[in-house]
mmCIF file of C-alpha atoms and ligand atoms in Angstrom:
data_model
loop_
_atom_site.group_PDB
_atom_site.id
_atom_site.type_symbol
_atom_site.label_atom_id
_atom_site.label_comp_id
_atom_site.label_asym_id
_atom_site.label_seq_id
_atom_site.Cartn_x
_atom_site.Cartn_y
_atom_site.Cartn_z
ATOM 1 C CA MET L 456 0.000 0.000 0.000
ATOM 2 C CA ILE L 457 1.341 3.385 -0.982
ATOM 3 C CA ALA L 458 -0.567 6.452 0.147
ATOM 4 C CA ALA L 459 0.848 9.654 -1.336
ATOM 5 C CA ILE L 460 0.050 13.114 0.000
ATOM 6 C CA ASP L 461 1.079 16.371 -1.659
ATOM 7 C CA GLY L 462 0.292 19.979 -0.949
ATOM 8 C CA PRO L 463 1.776 23.389 -0.248
ATOM 9 C CA ALA L 464 3.543 24.429 2.957
ATOM 10 C CA GLY L 465 1.416 24.847 6.054
ATOM 11 C CA THR L 466 -1.544 22.611 5.205
ATOM 12 C CA GLY L 467 -0.789 20.208 8.064
ATOM 13 C CA LYS L 468 0.488 17.473 5.725
ATOM 14 C CA SER L 469 3.120 16.188 8.149
ATOM 15 C CA THR L 470 0.745 16.024 11.095
ATOM 16 C CA VAL L 471 -1.944 14.335 9.025
ATOM 17 C CA ALA L 472 0.500 11.870 7.460
ATOM 18 C CA GLN L 473 2.001 10.938 10.842
ATOM 19 C CA ARG L 474 -1.386 10.375 12.469
ATOM 20 C CA VAL L 475 -2.655 8.412 9.510
ATOM 21 C CA ALA L 476 0.523 6.302 9.554
ATOM 22 C CA ARG L 477 -0.147 5.380 13.182
ATOM 23 C CA SER L 478 -3.832 4.587 12.645
ATOM 24 C CA ALA L 479 -3.406 2.594 9.433
ATOM 25 C CA ASP L 480 -0.104 0.962 10.422
ATOM 26 C CA LEU L 481 1.876 2.534 7.583
ATOM 27 C CA TYR L 482 5.470 3.701 7.493
ATOM 28 C CA TYR L 483 5.704 7.502 7.543
ATOM 29 C CA LEU L 484 7.969 8.936 4.876
ATOM 30 C CA ASN L 485 8.714 12.677 4.885
ATOM 31 C CA SER L 486 10.347 13.490 1.534
ATOM 32 C CA GLY L 487 11.116 17.099 2.503
ATOM 33 C CA ASN L 488 13.448 15.753 5.200
ATOM 34 C CA PHE L 489 15.733 14.285 2.518
ATOM 35 C CA TYR L 490 16.098 17.692 0.866
ATOM 36 C CA ARG L 491 16.682 19.200 4.279
ATOM 37 C CA ALA L 492 19.360 16.601 5.143
ATOM 38 C CA ILE L 493 21.236 17.206 1.891
ATOM 39 C CA THR L 494 20.985 20.965 2.480
ATOM 40 C CA TRP L 495 22.388 20.565 5.994
ATOM 41 C CA TYR L 496 25.324 18.571 4.602
ATOM 42 C CA VAL L 497 25.950 21.113 1.805
ATOM 43 C CA LEU L 498 26.118 23.916 4.389
ATOM 44 C CA GLN L 499 28.369 21.850 6.658
ATOM 45 C CA GLN L 500 30.771 21.467 3.756
ATOM 46 C CA GLY L 501 30.801 25.242 3.267
ATOM 47 C CA LEU L 502 29.308 24.919 -0.223
ATOM 48 C CA ASP L 503 27.118 27.508 -1.916
ATOM 49 C CA SER L 504 23.589 26.074 -2.077
ATOM 50 C CA GLU L 505 23.057 27.848 -5.398
ATOM 51 C CA ASP L 506 26.032 26.159 -7.029
ATOM 52 C CA LEU L 507 24.007 23.212 -8.240
ATOM 53 C CA THR L 508 27.029 21.441 -9.758
ATOM 54 C CA ALA L 509 28.717 21.359 -6.346
ATOM 55 C CA VAL L 510 25.418 20.527 -4.640
ATOM 56 C CA SER L 511 24.709 17.535 -6.843
ATOM 57 C CA ALA L 512 28.308 16.264 -6.509
ATOM 58 C CA ALA L 513 27.930 16.478 -2.717
ATOM 59 C CA ALA L 514 24.574 14.687 -2.832
ATOM 60 C CA ARG L 515 26.055 11.913 -4.975
ATOM 61 C CA SER L 516 28.828 11.325 -2.452
ATOM 62 C CA LEU L 517 26.441 10.790 0.475
ATOM 63 C CA SER L 518 24.876 7.738 1.987
ATOM 64 C CA LEU L 519 21.285 8.485 2.975
ATOM 65 C CA ASP L 520 18.811 6.519 5.038
ATOM 66 C CA VAL L 521 15.892 7.038 7.368
ATOM 67 C CA TRP L 522 15.617 6.587 11.112
ATOM 68 C CA SER L 523 12.555 6.967 13.299
ATOM 69 C CA HIS L 524 13.060 10.720 13.862
ATOM 70 C CA GLY L 525 14.715 11.900 10.670
ATOM 71 C CA ILE L 526 17.471 11.111 8.202
ATOM 72 C CA VAL L 527 20.837 9.382 8.565
ATOM 73 C CA VAL L 528 23.574 11.101 6.550
ATOM 74 C CA ASP L 529 26.856 9.200 6.281
ATOM 75 C CA GLY L 530 25.988 7.421 9.542
ATOM 76 C CA LYS L 531 25.015 10.603 11.432
ATOM 77 C CA LYS L 532 21.445 10.786 12.678
ATOM 78 C CA LEU L 533 19.850 14.164 11.959
ATOM 79 C CA ARG L 534 16.703 15.392 13.637
ATOM 80 C CA ARG L 535 16.684 18.969 14.958
ATOM 81 C CA GLN L 536 19.370 19.958 12.418
ATOM 82 C CA LEU L 537 16.738 19.453 9.708
ATOM 83 C CA ARG L 538 14.742 22.402 11.090
ATOM 84 C CA GLU L 539 17.623 24.866 11.444
ATOM 85 C CA GLU L 540 16.958 28.308 10.013
ATOM 86 C CA SER L 541 19.931 28.067 7.651
ATOM 87 C CA VAL L 542 18.454 24.848 6.259
ATOM 88 C CA ASP L 543 15.071 26.547 5.839
ATOM 89 C CA ALA L 544 16.728 29.371 3.933
ATOM 90 C CA ASN L 545 18.684 27.137 1.529
ATOM 91 C CA VAL L 546 16.541 24.056 0.970
ATOM 92 C CA ALA L 547 14.514 25.542 -1.898
ATOM 93 C CA SER L 548 17.656 25.999 -3.953
ATOM 94 C CA VAL L 549 18.999 22.512 -3.183
ATOM 95 C CA SER L 550 15.645 20.910 -4.005
ATOM 96 C CA SER L 551 15.576 22.661 -7.383
ATOM 97 C CA SER L 552 18.460 20.507 -8.638
ATOM 98 C CA PRO L 553 17.104 17.779 -10.960
ATOM 99 C CA GLU L 554 20.015 15.525 -10.005
ATOM 100 C CA VAL L 555 19.340 15.915 -6.284
ATOM 101 C CA ARG L 556 15.673 15.157 -6.954
ATOM 102 C CA ASP L 557 16.650 12.019 -8.787
ATOM 103 C CA ILE L 558 18.822 10.875 -5.849
ATOM 104 C CA VAL L 559 16.029 11.551 -3.340
ATOM 105 C CA ASN L 560 13.386 9.876 -5.485
ATOM 106 C CA ARG L 561 15.461 6.719 -5.808
ATOM 107 C CA GLN L 562 15.838 6.592 -2.012
ATOM 108 C CA LEU L 563 12.105 7.075 -1.483
ATOM 109 C CA ARG L 564 11.265 4.250 -3.886
ATOM 110 C CA ARG L 565 13.901 1.970 -2.355
ATOM 111 C CA ILE L 566 12.537 2.500 1.155
ATOM 112 C CA SER L 567 8.975 1.879 -0.043
ATOM 113 C CA ARG L 568 9.794 -1.319 -1.905
ATOM 114 C CA ASN L 569 9.060 -3.702 0.959
ATOM 115 C CA ARG L 570 6.874 -1.508 3.113
ATOM 116 C CA ASP L 571 3.387 -0.058 3.263
ATOM 117 C CA VAL L 572 3.970 3.686 3.396
ATOM 118 C CA VAL L 573 2.360 7.067 3.598
ATOM 119 C CA ALA L 574 4.676 9.494 1.796
ATOM 120 C CA GLU L 575 4.251 13.257 1.886
ATOM 121 C CA GLY L 576 5.802 16.112 -0.050
ATOM 122 C CA ARG L 577 5.301 18.033 -3.286
ATOM 123 C CA ASP L 578 5.650 15.427 -6.023
ATOM 124 C CA MET L 579 4.679 12.154 -4.340
ATOM 125 C CA THR L 580 1.428 11.764 -6.307
ATOM 126 C CA THR L 581 2.856 12.961 -9.625
ATOM 127 C CA VAL L 582 6.501 11.907 -9.998
ATOM 128 C CA VAL L 583 7.656 9.561 -7.255
ATOM 129 C CA PHE L 584 4.610 7.308 -6.850
ATOM 130 C CA PRO L 585 2.400 7.895 -9.907
ATOM 131 C CA ASP L 586 0.771 4.487 -9.288
ATOM 132 C CA ALA L 587 0.072 5.058 -5.582
ATOM 133 C CA ASP L 588 -3.006 3.247 -4.229
ATOM 134 C CA VAL L 589 -4.238 6.466 -2.626
ATOM 135 C CA LYS L 590 -3.433 9.995 -3.771
ATOM 136 C CA ILE L 591 -4.332 13.055 -1.753
ATOM 137 C CA TYR L 592 -3.795 16.732 -2.521
ATOM 138 C CA LEU L 593 -4.100 18.683 0.704
ATOM 139 C CA ASP L 594 -4.746 22.363 0.208
ATOM 140 C CA ALA L 595 -5.795 25.378 2.312
ATOM 141 C CA SER L 596 -6.083 29.100 1.754
ATOM 142 C CA LEU L 597 -2.948 31.189 2.189
ATOM 143 C CA GLU L 598 -4.606 32.999 5.110
ATOM 144 C CA SER L 599 -5.453 29.862 7.041
ATOM 145 C CA ARG L 600 -2.002 28.339 6.434
ATOM 146 C CA ALA L 601 -0.342 31.525 7.651
ATOM 147 C CA ARG L 602 -2.576 31.580 10.732
ATOM 148 C CA ARG L 603 -1.665 27.958 11.601
ATOM 149 C CA ARG L 604 2.067 28.570 11.160
ATOM 150 C CA TYR L 605 1.769 31.759 13.226
ATOM 151 C CA ASP L 606 0.168 29.763 16.061
ATOM 152 C CA ASP L 607 2.845 27.035 15.744
ATOM 153 C CA LEU L 608 5.537 29.700 16.090
ATOM 154 C CA ALA L 609 3.828 30.915 19.271
ATOM 155 C CA HIS L 610 3.336 34.325 17.601
ATOM 156 C CA SER L 611 7.104 34.959 17.632
ATOM 157 C CA MET L 612 6.914 36.564 14.168
ATOM 158 C CA PRO L 613 4.262 38.996 12.897
ATOM 159 C CA LEU L 614 1.389 37.282 11.064
ATOM 160 C CA ALA L 615 1.971 39.393 7.939
ATOM 161 C CA GLU L 616 5.585 38.232 7.737
ATOM 162 C CA VAL L 617 4.606 34.576 8.206
ATOM 163 C CA GLN L 618 2.099 34.953 5.366
ATOM 164 C CA GLU L 619 4.688 36.612 3.137
ATOM 165 C CA ARG L 620 7.178 33.783 3.716
ATOM 166 C CA ILE L 621 4.578 31.135 2.919
ATOM 167 C CA ALA L 622 3.621 32.989 -0.279
ATOM 168 C CA GLU L 623 7.297 33.051 -1.297
ATOM 169 C CA ARG L 624 7.621 29.301 -0.707
ATOM 170 C CA ASP L 625 4.448 28.671 -2.711
ATOM 171 C CA LYS L 626 5.962 30.541 -5.613
ATOM 172 C CA ILE L 627 9.198 28.542 -5.498
ATOM 173 C CA ASP L 628 7.352 25.224 -5.032
ATOM 174 C CA SER L 629 5.028 25.773 -7.961
ATOM 175 C CA THR L 630 7.511 27.214 -10.452
ATOM 176 C CA LYS L 631 10.604 25.032 -10.125
ATOM 177 C CA PRO L 632 11.406 23.368 -13.462
ATOM 178 C CA VAL L 633 11.454 19.796 -12.071
ATOM 179 C CA GLY L 634 9.247 18.296 -9.348
ATOM 180 C CA ARG L 635 7.065 21.339 -8.906
ATOM 181 C CA LEU L 636 3.893 21.071 -6.910
ATOM 182 C CA LYS L 637 0.885 20.313 -9.084
ATOM 183 C CA LEU L 638 -2.507 18.765 -8.644
ATOM 184 C CA ASP L 639 -2.638 15.236 -10.044
ATOM 185 C CA PRO L 640 -6.008 14.773 -11.773
ATOM 186 C CA SER L 641 -6.540 11.426 -10.017
ATOM 187 C CA ALA L 642 -5.828 12.794 -6.523
ATOM 188 C CA LEU L 643 -8.535 13.378 -3.944
ATOM 189 C CA TYR L 644 -8.534 17.152 -3.378
ATOM 190 C CA ILE L 645 -9.090 18.253 0.222
ATOM 191 C CA ASP L 646 -9.390 21.909 1.160
ATOM 192 C CA SER L 647 -8.576 21.919 4.869
ATOM 193 C CA SER L 648 -9.120 25.668 5.432
ATOM 194 C CA ASP L 649 -12.219 25.045 7.534
ATOM 195 C CA LEU L 650 -11.486 21.507 8.699
ATOM 196 C CA THR L 651 -9.796 20.289 11.858
ATOM 197 C CA ILE L 652 -6.787 17.982 11.633
ATOM 198 C CA ASN L 653 -9.020 15.163 12.920
ATOM 199 C CA GLN L 654 -11.536 15.737 10.139
ATOM 200 C CA VAL L 655 -8.787 15.668 7.507
ATOM 201 C CA CYS L 656 -7.349 12.464 9.018
ATOM 202 C CA GLU L 657 -10.769 10.830 8.874
ATOM 203 C CA ILE L 658 -11.134 11.616 5.168
ATOM 204 C CA VAL L 659 -7.641 10.322 4.380
ATOM 205 C CA LEU L 660 -8.122 7.167 6.491
ATOM 206 C CA HIS L 661 -11.421 6.497 4.770
ATOM 207 C CA ALA L 662 -9.669 6.685 1.382
ATOM 208 C CA ILE L 663 -6.932 4.326 2.602
ATOM 209 C CA PHE L 664 -9.321 1.749 4.048
ATOM 210 C CA SER L 665 -11.460 1.884 0.893
ATOM 211 C CA ALA L 666 -8.365 1.222 -1.223
ATOM 212 C CA LYS L 667 -7.300 -1.627 1.074
ATOM 213 C CA THR L 668 -10.655 -3.362 0.833
ATOM 214 C CA LYS L 669 -11.190 -2.722 -2.872
ATOM 215 C CA PRO L 670 -11.245 -6.066 -4.714
ATOM 216 C CA SER L 671 -8.279 -6.470 -7.034
ATOM 217 C CA THR L 672 -9.388 -5.959 -10.650
ATOM 218 C CA GLY L 673 -6.264 -7.609 -12.052
ATOM 219 C CA ALA L 674 -7.672 -11.145 -11.926
ATOM 220 C CA ILE L 675 -11.077 -10.410 -13.455
ATOM 221 C CA GLY L 676 -11.533 -11.946 -16.867
ATOM 222 C CA GLN L 677 -8.155 -13.666 -16.752
ATOM 223 C CA SER L 678 -8.066 -17.381 -17.299
HETATM 224 O O1 DC Q 1153 7.943 19.963 3.328
HETATM 225 P P1 DC Q 1153 9.176 20.723 3.732
HETATM 226 O O2 DC Q 1153 8.924 22.166 4.057
HETATM 227 O O3 DC Q 1153 9.970 20.050 4.819
HETATM 228 O O4 DC Q 1153 10.100 20.722 2.429
HETATM 229 C C1 DC Q 1153 11.373 21.281 2.442
HETATM 230 C C2 DC Q 1153 11.723 21.814 1.047
HETATM 231 O O5 DC Q 1153 11.839 20.743 0.119
HETATM 232 C C3 DC Q 1153 10.737 22.810 0.453
HETATM 233 O O6 DC Q 1153 11.490 23.823 -0.209
HETATM 234 C C4 DC Q 1153 9.983 22.010 -0.582
HETATM 235 C C5 DC Q 1153 10.973 20.950 -0.982
HETATM 236 N N1 DC Q 1153 10.357 19.669 -1.310
HETATM 237 C C6 DC Q 1153 10.321 19.308 -2.626
HETATM 238 O O7 DC Q 1153 10.772 20.056 -3.496
HETATM 239 N N2 DC Q 1153 9.790 18.107 -2.969
HETATM 240 C C7 DC Q 1153 9.295 17.287 -2.036
HETATM 241 N N3 DC Q 1153 8.778 16.109 -2.409
HETATM 242 C C8 DC Q 1153 9.315 17.656 -0.678
HETATM 243 C C9 DC Q 1153 9.855 18.881 -0.351
#
């Protein structure tokens, strides 16, 4: 079972995917964490995150894996490093490299080969798992996403600035040449602006359980 969830920043994708993973006994795969881990490494090496030749060479040299709280880079377990401000500021550039995307996508598919997973990001439904059993596009208005992020940050930044930053990320996410965020026509579209996290989880779980119990069509008519 592969459940793929895409959507812009601040829709609650990670929270929904983690809760759904627990309820449906699926492995939670956060694709953004891979881009964050590579970005962290690039910065550690003193490389310029906009020098995509150097970035992709660095990404090629790495061993990447997952652990329960993040990503393992060359044997080092990363968790809080993935959320550092410098990583936030440079990850969009790193994730715009087609070669880096290819490296990450191969890892995501490898990890999912022998597991039932719920994978979240920007191109899970379109590029990485186009044949996923369940595809979800989780959306919300810019205002409600900004409000949620503002609450998460305990109001440490003005609401207008939070909204501006999210709008900037939307622009980068939806205009990058490879792996940009788009709505897959076969995905279930959920606008969570006026829904609670629990309501969104219920909708996603319903889709997963329906897919699990759907009779396989492959055998019909075969002799
Ligand atoms: O979901 P996030 O904020 O942790 O993602 C970090 C960055 O990686 C963000 O710039 C979007 C990008 N990303 C991507 O390009 N493709 C994905 N599948 C997941 C994240």
